[in-house]
Coordinates of C-alpha atoms and ligand atoms in Angstrom, one line a residue:
X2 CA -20.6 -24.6 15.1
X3 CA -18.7 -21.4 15.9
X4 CA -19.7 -18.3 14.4
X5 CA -18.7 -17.0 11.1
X6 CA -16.1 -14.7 11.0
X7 CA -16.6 -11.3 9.9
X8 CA -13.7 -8.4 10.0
X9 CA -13.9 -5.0 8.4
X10 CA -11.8 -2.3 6.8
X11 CA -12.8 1.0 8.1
X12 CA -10.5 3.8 6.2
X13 CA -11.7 7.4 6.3
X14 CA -11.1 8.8 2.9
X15 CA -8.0 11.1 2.8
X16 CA -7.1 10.8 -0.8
X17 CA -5.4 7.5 -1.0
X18 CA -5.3 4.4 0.9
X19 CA -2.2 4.9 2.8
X20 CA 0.5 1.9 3.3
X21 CA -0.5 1.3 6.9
X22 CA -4.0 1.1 5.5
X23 CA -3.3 -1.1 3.0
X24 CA -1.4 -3.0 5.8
X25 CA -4.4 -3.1 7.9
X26 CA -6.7 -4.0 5.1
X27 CA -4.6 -7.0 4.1
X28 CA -4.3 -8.3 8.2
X29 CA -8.0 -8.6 7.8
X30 CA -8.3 -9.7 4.9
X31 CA -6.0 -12.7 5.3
X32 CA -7.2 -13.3 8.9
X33 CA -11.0 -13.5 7.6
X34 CA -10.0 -15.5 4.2
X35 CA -7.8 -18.0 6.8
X36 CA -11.2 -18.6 8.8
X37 CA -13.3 -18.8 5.7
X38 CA -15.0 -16.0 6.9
X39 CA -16.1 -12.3 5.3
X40 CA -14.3 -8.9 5.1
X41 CA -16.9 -5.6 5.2
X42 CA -15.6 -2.6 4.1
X43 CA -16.9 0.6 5.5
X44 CA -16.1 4.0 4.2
X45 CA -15.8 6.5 7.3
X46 CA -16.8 9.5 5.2
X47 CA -18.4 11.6 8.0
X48 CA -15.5 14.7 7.1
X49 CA -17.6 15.4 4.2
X50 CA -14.9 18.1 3.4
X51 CA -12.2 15.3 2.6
X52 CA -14.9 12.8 1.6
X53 CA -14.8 13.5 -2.2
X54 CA -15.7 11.0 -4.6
X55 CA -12.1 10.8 -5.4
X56 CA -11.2 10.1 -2.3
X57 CA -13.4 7.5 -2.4
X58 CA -12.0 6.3 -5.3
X59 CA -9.0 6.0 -4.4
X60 CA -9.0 3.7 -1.8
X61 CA -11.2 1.1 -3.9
X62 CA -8.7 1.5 -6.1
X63 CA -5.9 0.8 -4.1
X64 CA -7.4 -2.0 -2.6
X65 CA -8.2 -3.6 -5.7
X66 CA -4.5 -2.9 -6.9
X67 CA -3.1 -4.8 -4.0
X68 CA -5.3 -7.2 -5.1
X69 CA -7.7 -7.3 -1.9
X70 CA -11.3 -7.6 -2.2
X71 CA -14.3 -7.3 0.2
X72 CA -17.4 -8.7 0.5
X73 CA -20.9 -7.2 -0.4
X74 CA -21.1 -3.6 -0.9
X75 CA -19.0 -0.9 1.2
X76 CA -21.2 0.9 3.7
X77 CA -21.3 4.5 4.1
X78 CA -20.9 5.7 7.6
X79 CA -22.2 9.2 6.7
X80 CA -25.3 7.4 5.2
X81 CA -25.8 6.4 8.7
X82 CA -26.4 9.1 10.8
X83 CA -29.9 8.2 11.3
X84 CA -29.3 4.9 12.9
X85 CA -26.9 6.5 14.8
X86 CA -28.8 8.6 16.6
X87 CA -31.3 5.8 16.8
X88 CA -29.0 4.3 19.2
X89 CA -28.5 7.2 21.2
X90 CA -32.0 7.2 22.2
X91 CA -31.8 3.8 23.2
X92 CA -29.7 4.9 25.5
X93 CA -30.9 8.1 26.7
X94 CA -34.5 5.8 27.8
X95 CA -32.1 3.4 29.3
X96 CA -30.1 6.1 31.5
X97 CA -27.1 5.5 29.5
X98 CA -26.7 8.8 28.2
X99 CA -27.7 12.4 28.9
X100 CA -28.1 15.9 28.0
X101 CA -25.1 18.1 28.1
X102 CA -25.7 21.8 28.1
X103 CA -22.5 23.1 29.1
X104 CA -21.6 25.7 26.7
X105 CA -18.4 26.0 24.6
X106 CA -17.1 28.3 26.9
X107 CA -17.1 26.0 30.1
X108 CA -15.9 23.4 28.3
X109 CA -12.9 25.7 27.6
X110 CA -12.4 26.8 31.4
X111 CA -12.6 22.6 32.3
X112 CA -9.5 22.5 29.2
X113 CA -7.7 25.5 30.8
X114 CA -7.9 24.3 34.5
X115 CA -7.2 20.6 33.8
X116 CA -4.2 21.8 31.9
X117 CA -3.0 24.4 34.7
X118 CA -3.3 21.9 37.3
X119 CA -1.2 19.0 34.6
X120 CA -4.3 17.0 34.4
X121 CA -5.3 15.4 30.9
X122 CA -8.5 17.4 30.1
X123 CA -11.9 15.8 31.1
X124 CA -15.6 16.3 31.4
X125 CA -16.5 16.8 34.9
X126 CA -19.9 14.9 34.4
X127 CA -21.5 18.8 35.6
X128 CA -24.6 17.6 33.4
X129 CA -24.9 13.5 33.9
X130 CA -27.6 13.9 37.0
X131 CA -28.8 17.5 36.3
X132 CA -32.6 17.3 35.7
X133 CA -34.1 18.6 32.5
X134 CA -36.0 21.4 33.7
X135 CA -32.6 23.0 34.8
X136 CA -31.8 23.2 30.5
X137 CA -30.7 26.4 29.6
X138 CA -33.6 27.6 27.7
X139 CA -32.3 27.6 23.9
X140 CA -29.3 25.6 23.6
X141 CA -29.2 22.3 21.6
X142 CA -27.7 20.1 24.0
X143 CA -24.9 17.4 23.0
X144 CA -25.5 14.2 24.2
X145 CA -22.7 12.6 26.5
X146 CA -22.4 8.6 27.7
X147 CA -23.1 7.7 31.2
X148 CA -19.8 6.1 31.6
X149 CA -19.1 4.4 34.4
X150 CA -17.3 6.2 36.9
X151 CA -15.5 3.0 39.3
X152 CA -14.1 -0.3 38.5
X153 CA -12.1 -0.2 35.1
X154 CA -12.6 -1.2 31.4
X155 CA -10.9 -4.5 30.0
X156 CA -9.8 -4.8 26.3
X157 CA -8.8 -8.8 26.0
X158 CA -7.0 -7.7 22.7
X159 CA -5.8 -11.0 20.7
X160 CA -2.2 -8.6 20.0
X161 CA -1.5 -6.5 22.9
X162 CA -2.8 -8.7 25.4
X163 CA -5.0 -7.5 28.5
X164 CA -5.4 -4.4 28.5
X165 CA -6.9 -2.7 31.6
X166 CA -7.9 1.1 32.0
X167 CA -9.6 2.4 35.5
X168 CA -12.9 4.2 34.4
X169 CA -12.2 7.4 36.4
X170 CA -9.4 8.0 33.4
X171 CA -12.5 7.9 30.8
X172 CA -14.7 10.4 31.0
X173 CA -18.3 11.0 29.7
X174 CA -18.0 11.1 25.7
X175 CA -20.2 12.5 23.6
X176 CA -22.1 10.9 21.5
X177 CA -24.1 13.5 19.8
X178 CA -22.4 16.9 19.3
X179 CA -25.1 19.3 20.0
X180 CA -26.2 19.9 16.1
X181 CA -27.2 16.3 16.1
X182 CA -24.0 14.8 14.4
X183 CA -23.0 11.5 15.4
X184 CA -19.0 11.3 16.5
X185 CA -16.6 8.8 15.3
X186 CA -16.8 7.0 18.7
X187 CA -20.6 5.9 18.5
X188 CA -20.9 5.2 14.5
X189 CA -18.0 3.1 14.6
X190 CA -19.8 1.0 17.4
X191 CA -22.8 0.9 15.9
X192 CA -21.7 0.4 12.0
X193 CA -19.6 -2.6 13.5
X194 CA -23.0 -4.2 15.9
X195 CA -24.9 -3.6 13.2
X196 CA -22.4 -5.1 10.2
X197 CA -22.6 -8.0 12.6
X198 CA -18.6 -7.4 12.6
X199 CA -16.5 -10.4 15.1
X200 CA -13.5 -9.1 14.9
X201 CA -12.0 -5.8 15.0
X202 CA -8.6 -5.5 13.5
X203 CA -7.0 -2.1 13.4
X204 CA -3.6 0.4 14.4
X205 CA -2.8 -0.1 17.8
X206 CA -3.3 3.9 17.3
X207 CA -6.7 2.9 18.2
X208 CA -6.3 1.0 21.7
X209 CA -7.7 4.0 23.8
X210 CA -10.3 4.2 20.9
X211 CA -11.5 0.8 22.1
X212 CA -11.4 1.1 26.0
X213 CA -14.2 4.2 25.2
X214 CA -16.5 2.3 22.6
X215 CA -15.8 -0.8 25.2
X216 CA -18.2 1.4 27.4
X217 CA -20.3 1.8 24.5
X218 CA -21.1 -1.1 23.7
X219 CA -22.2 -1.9 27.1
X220 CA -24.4 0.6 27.4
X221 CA -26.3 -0.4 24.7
X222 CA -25.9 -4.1 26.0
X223 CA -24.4 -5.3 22.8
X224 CA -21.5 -7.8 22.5
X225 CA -18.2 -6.3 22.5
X226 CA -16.4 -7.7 19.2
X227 CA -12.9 -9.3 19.7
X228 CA -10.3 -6.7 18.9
X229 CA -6.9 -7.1 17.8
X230 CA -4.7 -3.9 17.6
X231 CA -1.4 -4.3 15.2
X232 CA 1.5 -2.8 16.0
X233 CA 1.7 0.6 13.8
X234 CA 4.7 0.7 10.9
X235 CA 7.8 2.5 11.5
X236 CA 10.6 3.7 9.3
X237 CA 13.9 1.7 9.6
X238 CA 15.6 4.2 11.8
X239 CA 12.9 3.6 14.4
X240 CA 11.1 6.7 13.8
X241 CA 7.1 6.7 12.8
X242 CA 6.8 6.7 9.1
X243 CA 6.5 9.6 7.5
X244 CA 7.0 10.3 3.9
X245 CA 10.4 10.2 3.9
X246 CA 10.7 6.6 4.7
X247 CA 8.1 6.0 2.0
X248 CA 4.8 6.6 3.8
X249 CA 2.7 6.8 1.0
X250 CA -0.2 5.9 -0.8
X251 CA -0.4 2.5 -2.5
X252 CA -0.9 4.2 -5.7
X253 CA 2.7 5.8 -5.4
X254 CA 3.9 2.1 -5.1
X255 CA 1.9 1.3 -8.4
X256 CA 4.1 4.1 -9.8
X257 CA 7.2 3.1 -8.8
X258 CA 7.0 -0.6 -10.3
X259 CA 5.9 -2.7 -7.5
X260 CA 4.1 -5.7 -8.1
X261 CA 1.4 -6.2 -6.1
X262 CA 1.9 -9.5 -5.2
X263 CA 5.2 -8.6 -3.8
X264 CA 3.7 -5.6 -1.9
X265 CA 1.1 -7.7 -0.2
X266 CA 4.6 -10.4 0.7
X267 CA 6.3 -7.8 2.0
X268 CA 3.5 -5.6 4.3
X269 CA 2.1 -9.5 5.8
X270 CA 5.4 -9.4 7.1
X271 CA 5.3 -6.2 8.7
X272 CA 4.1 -7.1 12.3
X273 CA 3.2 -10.9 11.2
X274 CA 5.8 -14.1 11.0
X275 CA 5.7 -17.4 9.9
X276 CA 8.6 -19.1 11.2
X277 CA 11.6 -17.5 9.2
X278 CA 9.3 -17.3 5.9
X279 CA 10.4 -14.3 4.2
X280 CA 9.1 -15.0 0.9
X281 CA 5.7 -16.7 0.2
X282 CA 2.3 -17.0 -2.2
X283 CA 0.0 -14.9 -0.6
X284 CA -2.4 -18.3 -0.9
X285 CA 0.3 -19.6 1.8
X286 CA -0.1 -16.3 3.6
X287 CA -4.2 -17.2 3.7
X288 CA -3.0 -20.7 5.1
X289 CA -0.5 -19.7 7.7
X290 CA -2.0 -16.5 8.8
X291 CA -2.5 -16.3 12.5
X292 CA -3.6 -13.4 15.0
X293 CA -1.8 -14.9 17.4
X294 CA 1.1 -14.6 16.1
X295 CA 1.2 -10.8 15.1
X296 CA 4.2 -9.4 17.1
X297 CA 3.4 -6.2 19.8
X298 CA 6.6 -4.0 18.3
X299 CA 6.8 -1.9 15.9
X300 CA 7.3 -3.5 12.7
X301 CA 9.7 -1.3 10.5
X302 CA 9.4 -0.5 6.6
X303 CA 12.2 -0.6 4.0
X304 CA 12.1 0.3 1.2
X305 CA 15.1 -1.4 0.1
X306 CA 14.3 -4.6 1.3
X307 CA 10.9 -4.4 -0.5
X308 CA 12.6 -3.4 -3.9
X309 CA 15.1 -6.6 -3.6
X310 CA 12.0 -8.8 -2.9
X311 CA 9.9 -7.4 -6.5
X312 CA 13.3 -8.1 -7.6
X313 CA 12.5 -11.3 -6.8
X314 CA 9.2 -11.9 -7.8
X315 CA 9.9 -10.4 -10.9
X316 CA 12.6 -13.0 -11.7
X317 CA 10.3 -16.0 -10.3
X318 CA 7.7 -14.1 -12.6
X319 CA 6.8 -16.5 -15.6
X320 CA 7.8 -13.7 -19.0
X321 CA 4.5 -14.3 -20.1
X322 CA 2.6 -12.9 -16.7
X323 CA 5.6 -10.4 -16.1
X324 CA 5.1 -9.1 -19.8
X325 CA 1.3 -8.6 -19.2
X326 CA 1.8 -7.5 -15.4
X327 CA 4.0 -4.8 -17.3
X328 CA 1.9 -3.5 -19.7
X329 CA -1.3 -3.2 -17.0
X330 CA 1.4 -1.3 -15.3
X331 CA 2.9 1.0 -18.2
X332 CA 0.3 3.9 -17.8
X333 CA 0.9 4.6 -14.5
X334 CA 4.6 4.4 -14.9
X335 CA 6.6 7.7 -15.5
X336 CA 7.3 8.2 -19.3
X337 CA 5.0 5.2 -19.6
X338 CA 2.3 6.1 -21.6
X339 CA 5.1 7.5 -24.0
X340 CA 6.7 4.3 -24.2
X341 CA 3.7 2.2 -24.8
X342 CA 3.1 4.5 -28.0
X343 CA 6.7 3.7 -29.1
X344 CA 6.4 0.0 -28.6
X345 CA 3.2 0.2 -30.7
X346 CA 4.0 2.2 -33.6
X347 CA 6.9 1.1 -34.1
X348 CA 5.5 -3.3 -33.5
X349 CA 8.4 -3.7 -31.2
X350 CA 6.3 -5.9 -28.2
X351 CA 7.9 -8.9 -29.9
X352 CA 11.7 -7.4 -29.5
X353 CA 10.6 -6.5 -25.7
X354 CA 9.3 -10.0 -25.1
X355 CA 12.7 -11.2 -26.8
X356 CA 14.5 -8.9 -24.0
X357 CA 12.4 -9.7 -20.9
X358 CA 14.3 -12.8 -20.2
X359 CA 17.6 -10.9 -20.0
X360 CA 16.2 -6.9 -18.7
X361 CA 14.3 -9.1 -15.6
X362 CA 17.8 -10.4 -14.0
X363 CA 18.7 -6.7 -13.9
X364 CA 15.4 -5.1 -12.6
X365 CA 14.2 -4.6 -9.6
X366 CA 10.8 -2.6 -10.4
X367 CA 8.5 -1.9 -13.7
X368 CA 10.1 1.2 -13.7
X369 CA 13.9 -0.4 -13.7
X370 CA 12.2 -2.5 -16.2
X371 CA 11.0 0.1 -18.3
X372 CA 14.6 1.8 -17.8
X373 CA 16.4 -1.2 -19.5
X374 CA 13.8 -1.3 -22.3
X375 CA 14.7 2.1 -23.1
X376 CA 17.1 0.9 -26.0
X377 CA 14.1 -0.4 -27.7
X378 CA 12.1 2.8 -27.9
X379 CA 15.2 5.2 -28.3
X380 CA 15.5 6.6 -32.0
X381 CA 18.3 6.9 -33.9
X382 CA 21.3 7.8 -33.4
X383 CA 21.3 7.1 -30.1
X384 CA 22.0 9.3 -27.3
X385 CA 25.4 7.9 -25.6
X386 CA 25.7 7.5 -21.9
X387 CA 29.2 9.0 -20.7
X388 CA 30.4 5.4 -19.7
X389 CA 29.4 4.3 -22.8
X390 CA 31.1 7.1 -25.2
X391 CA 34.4 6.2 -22.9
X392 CA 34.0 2.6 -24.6
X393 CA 34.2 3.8 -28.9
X394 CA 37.4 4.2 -29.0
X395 CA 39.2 4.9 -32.4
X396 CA 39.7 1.0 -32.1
X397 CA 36.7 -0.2 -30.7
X398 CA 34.7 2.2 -33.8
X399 CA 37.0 -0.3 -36.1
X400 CA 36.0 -3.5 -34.8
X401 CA 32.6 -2.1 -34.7
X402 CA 32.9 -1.6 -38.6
X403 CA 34.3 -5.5 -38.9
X404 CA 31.3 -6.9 -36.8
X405 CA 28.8 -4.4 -38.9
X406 CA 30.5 -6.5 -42.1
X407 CA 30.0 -9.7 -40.1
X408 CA 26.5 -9.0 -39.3
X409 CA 25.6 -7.5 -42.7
X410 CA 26.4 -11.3 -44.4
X411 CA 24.4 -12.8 -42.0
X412 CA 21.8 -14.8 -44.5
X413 CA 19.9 -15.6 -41.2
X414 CA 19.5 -13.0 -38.4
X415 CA 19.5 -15.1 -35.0
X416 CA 21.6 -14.9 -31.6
X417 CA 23.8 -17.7 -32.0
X418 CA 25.1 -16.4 -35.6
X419 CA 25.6 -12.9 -34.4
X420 CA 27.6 -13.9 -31.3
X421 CA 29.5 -16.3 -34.2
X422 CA 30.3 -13.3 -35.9
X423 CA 31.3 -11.7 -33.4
X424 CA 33.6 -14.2 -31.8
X425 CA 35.3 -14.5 -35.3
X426 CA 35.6 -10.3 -35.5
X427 CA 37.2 -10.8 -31.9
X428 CA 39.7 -13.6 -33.0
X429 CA 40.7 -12.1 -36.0
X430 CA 41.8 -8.8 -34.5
X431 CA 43.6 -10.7 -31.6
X432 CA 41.4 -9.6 -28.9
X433 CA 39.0 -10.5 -26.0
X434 CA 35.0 -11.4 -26.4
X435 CA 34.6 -8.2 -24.7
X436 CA 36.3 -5.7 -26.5
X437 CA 34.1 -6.1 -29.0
X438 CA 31.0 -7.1 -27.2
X439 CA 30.8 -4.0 -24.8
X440 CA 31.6 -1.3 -27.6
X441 CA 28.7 -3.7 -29.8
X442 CA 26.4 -2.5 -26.5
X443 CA 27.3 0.9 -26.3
X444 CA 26.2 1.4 -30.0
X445 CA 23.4 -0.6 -29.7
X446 CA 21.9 0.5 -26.4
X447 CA 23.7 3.5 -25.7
X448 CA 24.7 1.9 -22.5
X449 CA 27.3 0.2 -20.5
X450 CA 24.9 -2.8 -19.3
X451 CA 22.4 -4.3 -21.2
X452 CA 20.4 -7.7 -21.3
X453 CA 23.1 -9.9 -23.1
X454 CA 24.2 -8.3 -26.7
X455 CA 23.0 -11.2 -28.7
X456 CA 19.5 -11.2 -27.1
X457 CA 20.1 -7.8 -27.9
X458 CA 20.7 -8.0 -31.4
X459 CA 17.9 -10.4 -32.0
X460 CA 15.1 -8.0 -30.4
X461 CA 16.3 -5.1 -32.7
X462 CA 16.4 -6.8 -35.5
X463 CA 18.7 -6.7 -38.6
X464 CA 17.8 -3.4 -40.2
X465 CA 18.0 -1.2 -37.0
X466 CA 21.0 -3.0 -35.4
X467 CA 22.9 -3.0 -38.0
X468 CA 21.5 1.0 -38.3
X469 CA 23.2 1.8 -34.7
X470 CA 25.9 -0.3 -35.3
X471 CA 26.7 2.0 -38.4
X472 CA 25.9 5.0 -36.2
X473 CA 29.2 4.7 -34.1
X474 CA 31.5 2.4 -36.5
X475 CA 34.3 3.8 -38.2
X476 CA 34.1 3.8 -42.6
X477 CA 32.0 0.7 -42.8
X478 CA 33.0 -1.2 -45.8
X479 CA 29.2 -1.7 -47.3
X480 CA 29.4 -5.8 -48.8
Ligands
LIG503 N1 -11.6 5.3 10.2 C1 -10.5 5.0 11.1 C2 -9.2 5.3 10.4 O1 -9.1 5.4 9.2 C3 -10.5 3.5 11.5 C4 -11.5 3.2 12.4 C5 -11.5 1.8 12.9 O2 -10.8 0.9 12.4 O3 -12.1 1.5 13.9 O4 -8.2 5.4 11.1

């Protein structure tokens, strides 16, 4: 049997689980779920500055937004220290590490030189076979790895491929700064030996990262986990994503009417293929998902490409899901909260559920969504976009007036005998469908586009459509 597989998500806390973290997360996530194996998740909280509870927060959040969960409970790496240093000791009895009592000030003069001289800066190694009795008396010492100073380090990385660095460029790291805190290099080692972690899946960012805790891990004579390095996201001018391409948190994506189904489509695609599969269940995703086939460019992030595939999935969206996928979502949407309040007090849910059908076509977010809704929630009169003022003319106020009588005899209020009326207002004055239909939009929605005028008319009901319609007609002749 071949061992279980176990992959983690190690985000430090920076106040939101960034994109590429969430892209991260979700590459081991579906390559663990694929192998029927377990995803850790490990909070790297050792900037106890930046490590706030809500920081914290926010990345379980996020994750559990996008819909990804982990197994057991996350581990703290600051929580840690302890075993940390544990380790260190292992290796200082096994000659693996040693004392470092250069001072800050040496260190500085090895920067300055290597620097004059174009060199990348490096510890000379002025401590690694220094005896004890030569410590400075007084100074805490940091401890530094006994890295091997021929031959060269080998990453076999499932993504970039072999990847070979000669020793002499890696110098002795430090694995305990000199107040006894453990450095990002050894915990992450040791957290992933000790989470019993088989597969290390992370920003290509991190390749140099993993020729140093390579060495690490055979000092201490552990296994060295299989490690996988995805290419890192860039905008879709090339350029590193920054914010301006929409490098944000995953919360910022909840606000702008993603779903999350959609998100976690789009960012599997980012760096990952299947064939020519753009759009696909994430269960599918879970089923295809490959390491092997995780591409070593730069995968690049658009936005707009991601909005036309929600718009997708909100169309292929069952009304019933997309209504309740909505109304999770309506909090954290802008105006929101205010429009939730409005749909309760005044029991329109029912009209919106009418209109979902017809706003989904149009909408490409929650938020789009929300826009189209507006109609429902806006009071009387409404407020008149300028391409929808341009439509009530003197004329178009008249036949508004005629469709108000229409509508007013209606003994039943339903779609099909509204757009009846209509059709008769429309043949009786000798003109097109539309020229009463999009003047019927503007007063009801205050807009030039709209779900289709009858839906329309049906979600409102009788007493406020025939309300708006009043608002813009021309001397209604009450019946
Ligand atoms: N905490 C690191 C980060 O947020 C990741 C460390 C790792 O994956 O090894 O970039």
């Amino acid at each position: 049997m071949t061992e279980p597989v176990v992959t983690r998500f190690a985000p430090s806390p920076t106040g939101f689980l960034h994109i590429g973290g969430a892209r991260t997360a979700l590459f081991n996530w579906l390559f663990a779920r694929s192998l029927g194996g377990k995803m850790l998740l490990r909070i790297e909280d050792t900037d106890r500055a930046r490590s706030t509870q809500g920081a914290i927060d926010a990345i379980l959040d996020g994750l559990k937004w996008i819909g990804l969960d982990w197994d057991g409970e996350p581990v703290f790496q600051f929580a840690r220290a302890e075993r940390h240093r544990e380790a260190v000791e292992q290796m200082l009895a096994d000659g693996r590490a040693y004392r470092c009592y250069a001072s800050a000030e040496e260190l500085e003069e090895m920067r300055s030189t290597a620097q004059a001289e174009g060199r990348a800066p490096r510890y000379d190694g002025r401590w690694r076979d220094r005896p004890a009795s030569d410590a400075p008396e007084g100074r805490a010492p940091a401890i530094r790895l006994k890295a091997p100073t021929e031959g060269e380090t080998v990453v076999d990385d499932l993504v970039q491929g072999r990847v070979v660095i000669p020793n002499k460029d890696l110098d002795d790291l430090v694995l305990l700064r000199s107040d006894g805190t453990p450095t990002y290099m050894l915990a992450v080692v040791v957290d992933d030996h000790d989470m019993g972690v088989t597969h290390v899946i992370r920003g290509v960012d991190h390749l140099t990262n993993a020729a140093r805790q390579t060495q690490i891990y055979q000092a201490l004579g552990w296994d060295v986990p299989k490690m996988a390095h995805i290419p890192l996201i860039h905008g879709p001018d090339g350029a590193k994503l920054s914010k301006r391409h929409g490098a944000l948190g995953v919360e910022a994506y909840r606000e702008m009417g993603f779903l999350p189904a959609a998100l976690r489509n789009y960012l599997a695609r980012l760096g990952w293929s299947h064939g020519d599969d753009e759009i696909f269940s994430t269960e599918q995703a879970v089923e295809w998902f490959d390491i092997g086939s995780v591409g070593r460019s730069a995968a690049r992030f658009d936005q707009v490409k991601l909005s036309n595939l929600n718009g997708h999935y909100m169309r292929e969206t069952p009304d019933a899901d997309l209504l309740a996928a909505f109304r999770t979502a309506l909090p954290f949407l802008p105006g929101g909260e205010a429009a939730a309040a409005k749909l309760d007090a005044t029991g329109r849910w029912d009209a919106f559920a009418l209109a979902l059908p017809g706003l989904k076509e149009r909408a490409k977010t929650l938020v789009e969504l929300l826009d189209g809704a507006r109609f429902l929630t806006d009071e009387r009169p409404l407020a008149m976009e300028p391409a929808a003022e341009q439509l009530l003319t003197p004329e178009a106020r008249s036949l508004l007036a005629a469709t108000h009588q229409g509508l007013a005899a209606l003994p039943e209020w339903s779609a099909a005998d509204a757009e009846a009326v209509v059709r008769r207002v429309a043949e009786h004055a000798g003109v097109k469908l539309g020229a009463v239909a999009q003047p019927l939009r503007a007063a009801l929605t205050g807009r030039k586009t709209s779900p289709g005028i009858f839906d329309v008319l049906a979600a409102l009901g009788r007493e406020e459509s025939l309300g708006r319609i009043e608002d813009q007609a021309r001397q209604i002749q009450k019946v």
